[in-house]
XYZ file of C-alpha atoms in Angstrom:
410
model
C -21.023 16.989 -2.759
C -17.237 18.405 -2.192
C -14.381 19.907 -3.725
C -11.618 18.808 -6.004
C -8.628 19.147 -3.647
C -10.717 18.024 -0.140
C -9.636 15.923 2.391
C -10.912 12.784 3.131
C -11.670 13.239 6.009
C -14.102 16.358 5.627
C -15.938 14.440 2.972
C -19.906 14.102 3.926
C -21.857 10.621 3.319
C -25.182 10.789 1.430
C -27.782 8.814 0.845
C -25.629 6.663 -1.309
C -23.954 5.682 0.873
C -26.690 3.453 2.377
C -26.709 1.489 -1.529
C -22.335 0.663 -1.158
C -22.993 -0.819 2.290
C -25.575 -2.754 1.084
C -23.324 -3.769 -2.100
C -21.042 -4.967 0.156
C -23.076 -7.220 2.430
C -24.297 -8.541 -0.733
C -20.831 -9.434 -2.233
C -20.006 -11.127 1.505
C -20.925 -15.131 1.979
C -24.230 -14.901 4.641
C -24.169 -16.898 8.156
C -25.111 -16.415 11.550
C -23.079 -13.246 11.839
C -23.991 -11.542 9.238
C -26.645 -9.723 11.280
C -24.447 -8.839 13.389
C -22.223 -7.723 10.579
C -24.487 -5.553 9.040
C -25.482 -3.295 12.138
C -21.914 -2.626 12.619
C -21.486 -1.078 9.364
C -24.361 0.913 9.187
C -23.805 1.738 12.706
C -20.867 3.086 11.856
C -21.630 4.347 7.922
C -24.055 6.648 8.193
C -25.466 9.364 5.372
C -24.473 13.214 7.037
C -21.478 11.936 8.659
C -18.055 12.668 7.784
C -15.591 9.110 6.289
C -13.338 10.333 9.563
C -16.204 9.879 12.777
C -17.464 6.946 10.501
C -13.590 5.391 9.845
C -12.923 5.823 13.729
C -17.009 4.571 15.003
C -16.356 1.645 13.221
C -12.362 0.968 14.212
C -13.941 1.383 18.077
C -16.267 -0.475 18.223
C -14.041 -3.873 17.414
C -10.913 -2.902 19.213
C -11.949 0.050 21.348
C -12.414 -1.771 24.376
C -8.382 -2.440 23.303
C -7.600 1.213 25.237
C -6.408 2.588 21.125
C -7.191 6.456 21.383
C -8.300 8.151 17.398
C -7.517 11.930 16.560
C -8.423 13.182 13.916
C -4.948 14.977 12.733
C -7.636 17.748 10.541
C -8.792 19.165 14.335
C -8.704 22.973 14.573
C -7.572 22.102 18.673
C -4.538 19.901 17.321
C -3.283 22.059 14.554
C -3.010 25.204 16.582
C -0.610 22.663 19.616
C 0.798 21.867 15.870
C 1.846 25.197 15.193
C 5.161 26.085 15.986
C 6.139 23.601 14.237
C 4.387 24.519 11.176
C 5.698 27.834 11.331
C 9.621 26.545 12.127
C 8.446 24.276 9.447
C 7.968 26.633 6.378
C 10.163 28.574 6.992
C 12.622 25.895 6.675
C 10.970 25.467 3.488
C 13.943 24.884 1.102
C 16.636 23.482 3.359
C 13.880 20.784 4.469
C 13.112 19.923 0.451
C 17.076 20.157 -0.037
C 17.389 18.016 2.152
C 14.936 15.400 1.248
C 15.849 15.109 -2.111
C 19.854 14.672 -0.990
C 19.161 11.808 0.837
C 16.464 10.589 -1.414
C 19.574 10.240 -4.525
C 22.361 8.814 -1.129
C 19.608 5.815 -0.901
C 18.589 4.899 -4.750
C 22.849 5.384 -4.614
C 22.898 2.569 -2.455
C 19.978 0.236 -4.242
C 17.168 1.324 -1.645
C 13.675 2.617 -3.261
C 12.514 6.044 -1.934
C 9.351 6.475 -0.815
C 8.735 10.092 -1.458
C 8.972 11.724 -4.621
C 11.523 14.225 -3.843
C 11.490 18.010 -5.371
C 13.483 21.122 -3.966
C 10.849 23.471 -4.885
C 8.217 21.102 -1.991
C 7.176 22.814 0.014
C 6.098 20.862 3.128
C 2.539 21.714 3.893
C -0.678 22.291 2.099
C -2.479 25.178 2.173
C -5.837 25.368 2.477
C -8.738 27.320 0.765
C -11.671 29.255 1.791
C -13.801 25.727 0.296
C -11.675 23.718 2.738
C -9.764 22.047 0.078
C -5.455 21.926 0.204
C -3.320 22.793 -2.566
C 0.225 21.706 -2.891
C 2.589 25.055 -2.804
C 6.145 24.915 -5.470
C 9.057 27.323 -5.359
C 8.998 29.831 -8.311
C 12.500 30.294 -9.808
C 12.607 33.885 -7.378
C 12.554 31.852 -4.408
C 8.515 32.118 -3.764
C 6.218 30.216 -3.456
C 2.131 29.599 -4.882
C -0.691 26.958 -4.937
C 0.249 24.477 -8.088
C -2.727 24.399 -10.401
C -3.768 28.641 -9.522
C -1.372 31.250 -10.891
C 0.866 30.108 -13.614
C -1.207 26.692 -14.494
C -4.401 28.749 -14.397
C -2.940 31.200 -16.288
C -4.321 33.617 -14.337
C -2.643 36.653 -12.772
C -1.500 38.113 -9.285
C -3.426 41.187 -8.203
C -1.415 43.747 -9.293
C -3.279 46.011 -6.729
C -2.575 42.969 -4.015
C 0.264 43.715 -1.767
C 2.229 40.940 -2.353
C 4.896 42.148 -1.469
C 4.277 42.367 2.393
C 4.804 39.680 5.044
C 1.090 37.934 6.578
C -1.645 38.095 4.731
C -3.643 40.185 7.216
C -6.423 39.263 9.715
C -8.181 36.109 8.890
C -9.383 36.939 5.714
C -6.889 36.693 3.895
C -7.971 40.497 2.479
C -5.774 41.690 -0.217
C -4.328 38.163 -1.029
C -4.851 34.597 -3.317
C -3.870 31.657 -4.037
C -3.378 33.410 -7.704
C -0.419 35.217 -5.544
C 3.210 34.426 -5.540
C 4.206 34.029 -0.785
C 6.835 34.198 0.530
C 8.445 31.826 3.278
C 8.532 34.104 5.738
C 4.658 34.956 4.262
C 3.547 31.192 4.854
C 5.543 31.079 8.339
C 3.991 33.773 10.038
C -0.260 32.259 8.440
C 0.643 28.998 10.198
C 1.528 30.931 13.149
C -0.856 33.084 12.742
C -3.756 30.388 10.683
C -2.367 27.439 11.724
C -6.366 25.845 10.703
C -4.542 27.340 7.282
C -2.838 24.370 6.800
C -1.721 20.400 6.697
C 1.636 18.848 6.926
C 2.027 16.237 3.370
C 3.611 13.039 3.958
C 7.414 14.259 4.684
C 5.762 16.013 7.247
C 3.025 14.435 9.094
C 5.219 11.595 11.184
C 6.720 14.564 12.415
C 3.954 16.356 13.184
C 2.569 13.606 14.839
C 5.639 12.903 16.835
C 5.362 16.516 18.560
C 2.415 16.050 19.623
C 2.352 12.607 21.019
C 5.467 12.038 22.355
C 6.268 8.514 21.115
C 8.106 6.043 22.478
C 8.380 3.939 19.769
C 6.924 4.236 15.627
C 5.021 0.438 14.379
C 5.311 -0.180 11.007
C 4.557 -1.742 7.613
C 7.537 -1.889 5.162
C 6.640 0.943 3.106
C 5.903 3.458 5.825
C 8.994 2.626 7.746
C 10.661 3.167 4.680
C 9.839 7.268 4.379
C 11.276 7.002 7.658
C 14.777 7.284 5.705
C 14.228 10.084 3.352
C 12.315 11.696 6.863
C 14.850 11.745 9.338
C 15.715 14.584 7.807
C 13.591 16.299 8.849
C 13.522 15.738 12.526
C 16.951 16.891 12.169
C 16.663 20.162 10.561
C 13.900 20.851 12.855
C 15.693 20.054 16.272
C 12.781 17.069 16.790
C 14.002 13.275 18.530
C 14.148 10.666 15.998
C 11.585 8.091 16.901
C 12.604 4.236 17.135
C 11.155 2.862 14.776
C 10.002 -0.911 15.024
C 7.982 -3.269 12.017
C 5.126 -3.849 12.762
C 3.079 -7.691 13.093
C 1.894 -8.874 9.379
C 0.039 -12.411 8.737
C -1.347 -14.019 6.419
C -5.037 -15.363 7.898
C -5.255 -19.219 6.406
C -9.136 -20.807 7.095
C -9.723 -24.710 6.951
C -11.332 -24.747 3.767
C -8.276 -22.644 2.220
C -5.278 -24.858 3.778
C -6.879 -28.651 3.356
C -6.292 -27.973 0.143
C -2.669 -26.542 0.541
C -1.956 -29.597 2.784
C -3.438 -31.873 0.150
C -1.185 -30.310 -2.425
C 1.715 -30.007 0.519
C 2.025 -26.054 -0.899
C 2.928 -23.335 0.825
C 1.852 -19.180 1.097
C 5.630 -18.478 -0.336
C 4.742 -20.790 -3.279
C 1.864 -18.568 -5.162
C 4.507 -15.969 -4.614
C 6.179 -17.644 -8.476
C 3.037 -17.053 -9.411
C -0.778 -18.986 -9.972
C 0.459 -21.279 -13.167
C 3.639 -21.969 -10.957
C 1.712 -23.850 -8.853
C -0.384 -25.470 -11.054
C 2.418 -26.392 -12.447
C 3.656 -28.185 -9.844
C 0.774 -29.581 -9.083
C 0.069 -31.266 -11.600
C 3.448 -32.457 -11.891
C 3.360 -33.818 -8.798
C 0.195 -35.049 -8.486
C -2.007 -34.476 -10.905
C -0.300 -35.918 -14.402
C 2.461 -37.001 -13.185
C 3.315 -39.541 -15.891
C 3.171 -37.185 -18.881
C 5.147 -34.596 -16.512
C 7.769 -37.419 -15.583
C 7.337 -37.902 -19.465
C 8.080 -34.573 -20.352
C 10.924 -34.513 -18.375
C 12.762 -37.812 -19.423
C 12.304 -35.949 -23.348
C 13.372 -32.870 -22.488
C 16.327 -34.063 -20.462
C 17.452 -36.642 -22.853
C 17.308 -33.930 -26.473
C 19.651 -31.857 -24.559
C 21.774 -34.472 -23.665
C 22.075 -36.299 -27.313
C 22.033 -32.461 -28.483
C 25.650 -31.402 -26.494
C 27.122 -34.224 -27.574
C 26.185 -33.041 -31.274
C 27.059 -29.608 -30.649
C 31.305 -31.331 -28.890
C 31.311 -32.944 -32.496
C 29.984 -30.039 -34.595
C 33.409 -27.605 -33.383
C 35.402 -29.885 -34.005
C 34.502 -30.069 -37.444
C 32.692 -26.121 -37.788
C 32.427 -23.805 -34.789
C 29.570 -21.610 -36.338
C 28.017 -24.889 -36.700
C 27.671 -25.289 -33.507
C 26.062 -21.747 -32.355
C 23.504 -22.486 -35.020
C 22.511 -25.301 -33.128
C 22.647 -23.342 -29.934
C 19.251 -21.812 -32.073
C 17.596 -24.476 -32.965
C 17.984 -25.716 -28.914
C 16.729 -22.858 -27.712
C 12.849 -23.220 -30.111
C 12.860 -26.658 -29.759
C 13.033 -25.916 -26.754
C 10.589 -22.835 -25.969
C 8.088 -25.263 -28.448
C 7.902 -28.625 -25.780
C 7.919 -25.915 -22.913
C 4.833 -24.598 -24.357
C 3.371 -28.109 -25.073
C 4.513 -28.894 -21.303
C 2.174 -25.590 -20.404
C -1.022 -26.867 -22.755
C -0.119 -29.905 -21.287
C -0.813 -28.834 -17.597
C -3.812 -26.296 -17.748
C -5.651 -29.415 -20.075
C -4.676 -31.290 -17.333
C -6.442 -28.660 -14.620
C -9.252 -28.148 -16.894
C -9.865 -32.145 -16.089
C -10.037 -31.571 -12.728
C -11.854 -28.259 -11.889
C -12.684 -28.893 -8.725
C -8.704 -28.986 -7.870
C -8.486 -25.605 -10.340
C -11.072 -23.427 -8.580
C -9.373 -25.165 -4.591
C -6.052 -23.548 -5.894
C -7.919 -20.167 -7.822
C -10.003 -19.532 -4.458
C -6.271 -20.419 -2.349
C -4.209 -18.218 -4.563
C -7.452 -15.409 -4.781
C -7.171 -14.844 -0.661
C -4.601 -15.627 1.150
C -2.087 -13.687 -2.064
C -4.657 -10.860 -3.646
C -3.379 -8.811 -6.942
C -0.761 -10.540 -6.571
C 0.408 -9.056 -2.966
C 0.645 -10.164 0.769
C -3.183 -10.707 1.579
C -3.057 -7.589 4.240
C -3.097 -5.112 0.989
C -6.534 -6.045 -0.163
C -8.395 -8.190 1.965
C -10.748 -5.835 4.030
C -11.769 -7.394 7.647
C -15.369 -7.764 6.501
C -15.004 -11.121 4.651
C -14.074 -12.573 7.965
C -15.586 -10.550 10.427
C -18.563 -12.362 7.779
C -17.471 -15.719 8.277
C -16.514 -16.187 11.615
C -17.519 -12.540 13.451
C -15.894 -9.965 15.714
C -14.393 -13.682 17.465
C -11.598 -13.511 14.655
C -10.357 -9.982 15.703
C -9.559 -12.278 19.084
C -7.682 -14.822 16.904
C -6.383 -12.110 15.257
C -5.190 -10.371 18.688
C -4.126 -13.595 20.845
C -1.363 -14.500 17.596
C 0.734 -11.162 17.234
C 4.074 -12.005 18.335
C 6.222 -8.028 18.289
C 8.956 -10.059 19.254
C 9.054 -11.260 16.026
C 9.882 -9.288 12.634
C 9.264 -12.478 10.737
C 5.825 -12.382 8.010
C 3.367 -14.940 10.157
C 0.826 -17.762 8.619
C -2.471 -17.651 11.250
C -4.518 -21.000 10.928
C -7.943 -20.474 11.517
């Protein structure tokens, strides 16, 4: 059990994690690698551990030998090292919020999507209470900050006897102060310097803290991660930190043998799935399963529209309004023809259930939930079929010099 707002990395696993691992294993195909995968998962995800440790153990087991080092951002010693930056960011909170809001408007005006929903009243750090739950802070009309969901939102009032107008909290006990009070930026900056473990950076400050703790030669990120820097570069500037060079990480889709054989048979590429499963079905039916009937549909549609074009030209000479009426009729007839064509394609595919299953499986594996495979497919599905070897195959396939999405055939 944990309180609302508790950092995920600190949530402790209970006995139910054993059932969760078992459910995952049952959903995966059984193979010669199943026992090894089960040992890997159960060694990492054990009752009593928190999510951060369990995840770190799993990742270290898979790629630790490549030199990867994992750090827990919730570690109190790291927070102490970050205290100067926490304090500086707290003191300049309003400038940071305004700069990000302005940059976001500029990006949207230029046609880009803002990754962070900006607010001119936001605060760059979360404040953690005595239970460990974190709270976002917002600027009030009087220029001070309060925890969202605390004072105004809960209907509670600050204690009139608390030293709300005095800087700091007083020692480590925060005596006389509570999350229902309002605090100035100076109060928060002082607390961040004194008790940095009470804070954690929000998304606008996270990368800056990371680069402050570990000076970064270059940052490899996905498209969404990189997009954050278009907004958060303002934070680097305001906190007098050098901007980090950004590079695109490797992006790839893994196509296994049984899948690429199906694609090869019908000359389907990964990008064909981007138009949707029905598009792929229509193409396969048109070019392979129902070629003659599909050609008849194309001929009928083309001939019909050509004849209507000729008729429309004649009507324009007689009465232009009749030509307009013909357009309405044309759209209705074409709509009916398209509907009939779709029904034919589905009927044809229903007759070839094996082909339908092959295409559906390929779609689910290569473009799950209408997104790139890497956004949905967990590594455990590949480990269950190929063992740890798949990690080496992926490692060897990565081309850091390329910014193109790679298709890797196993």
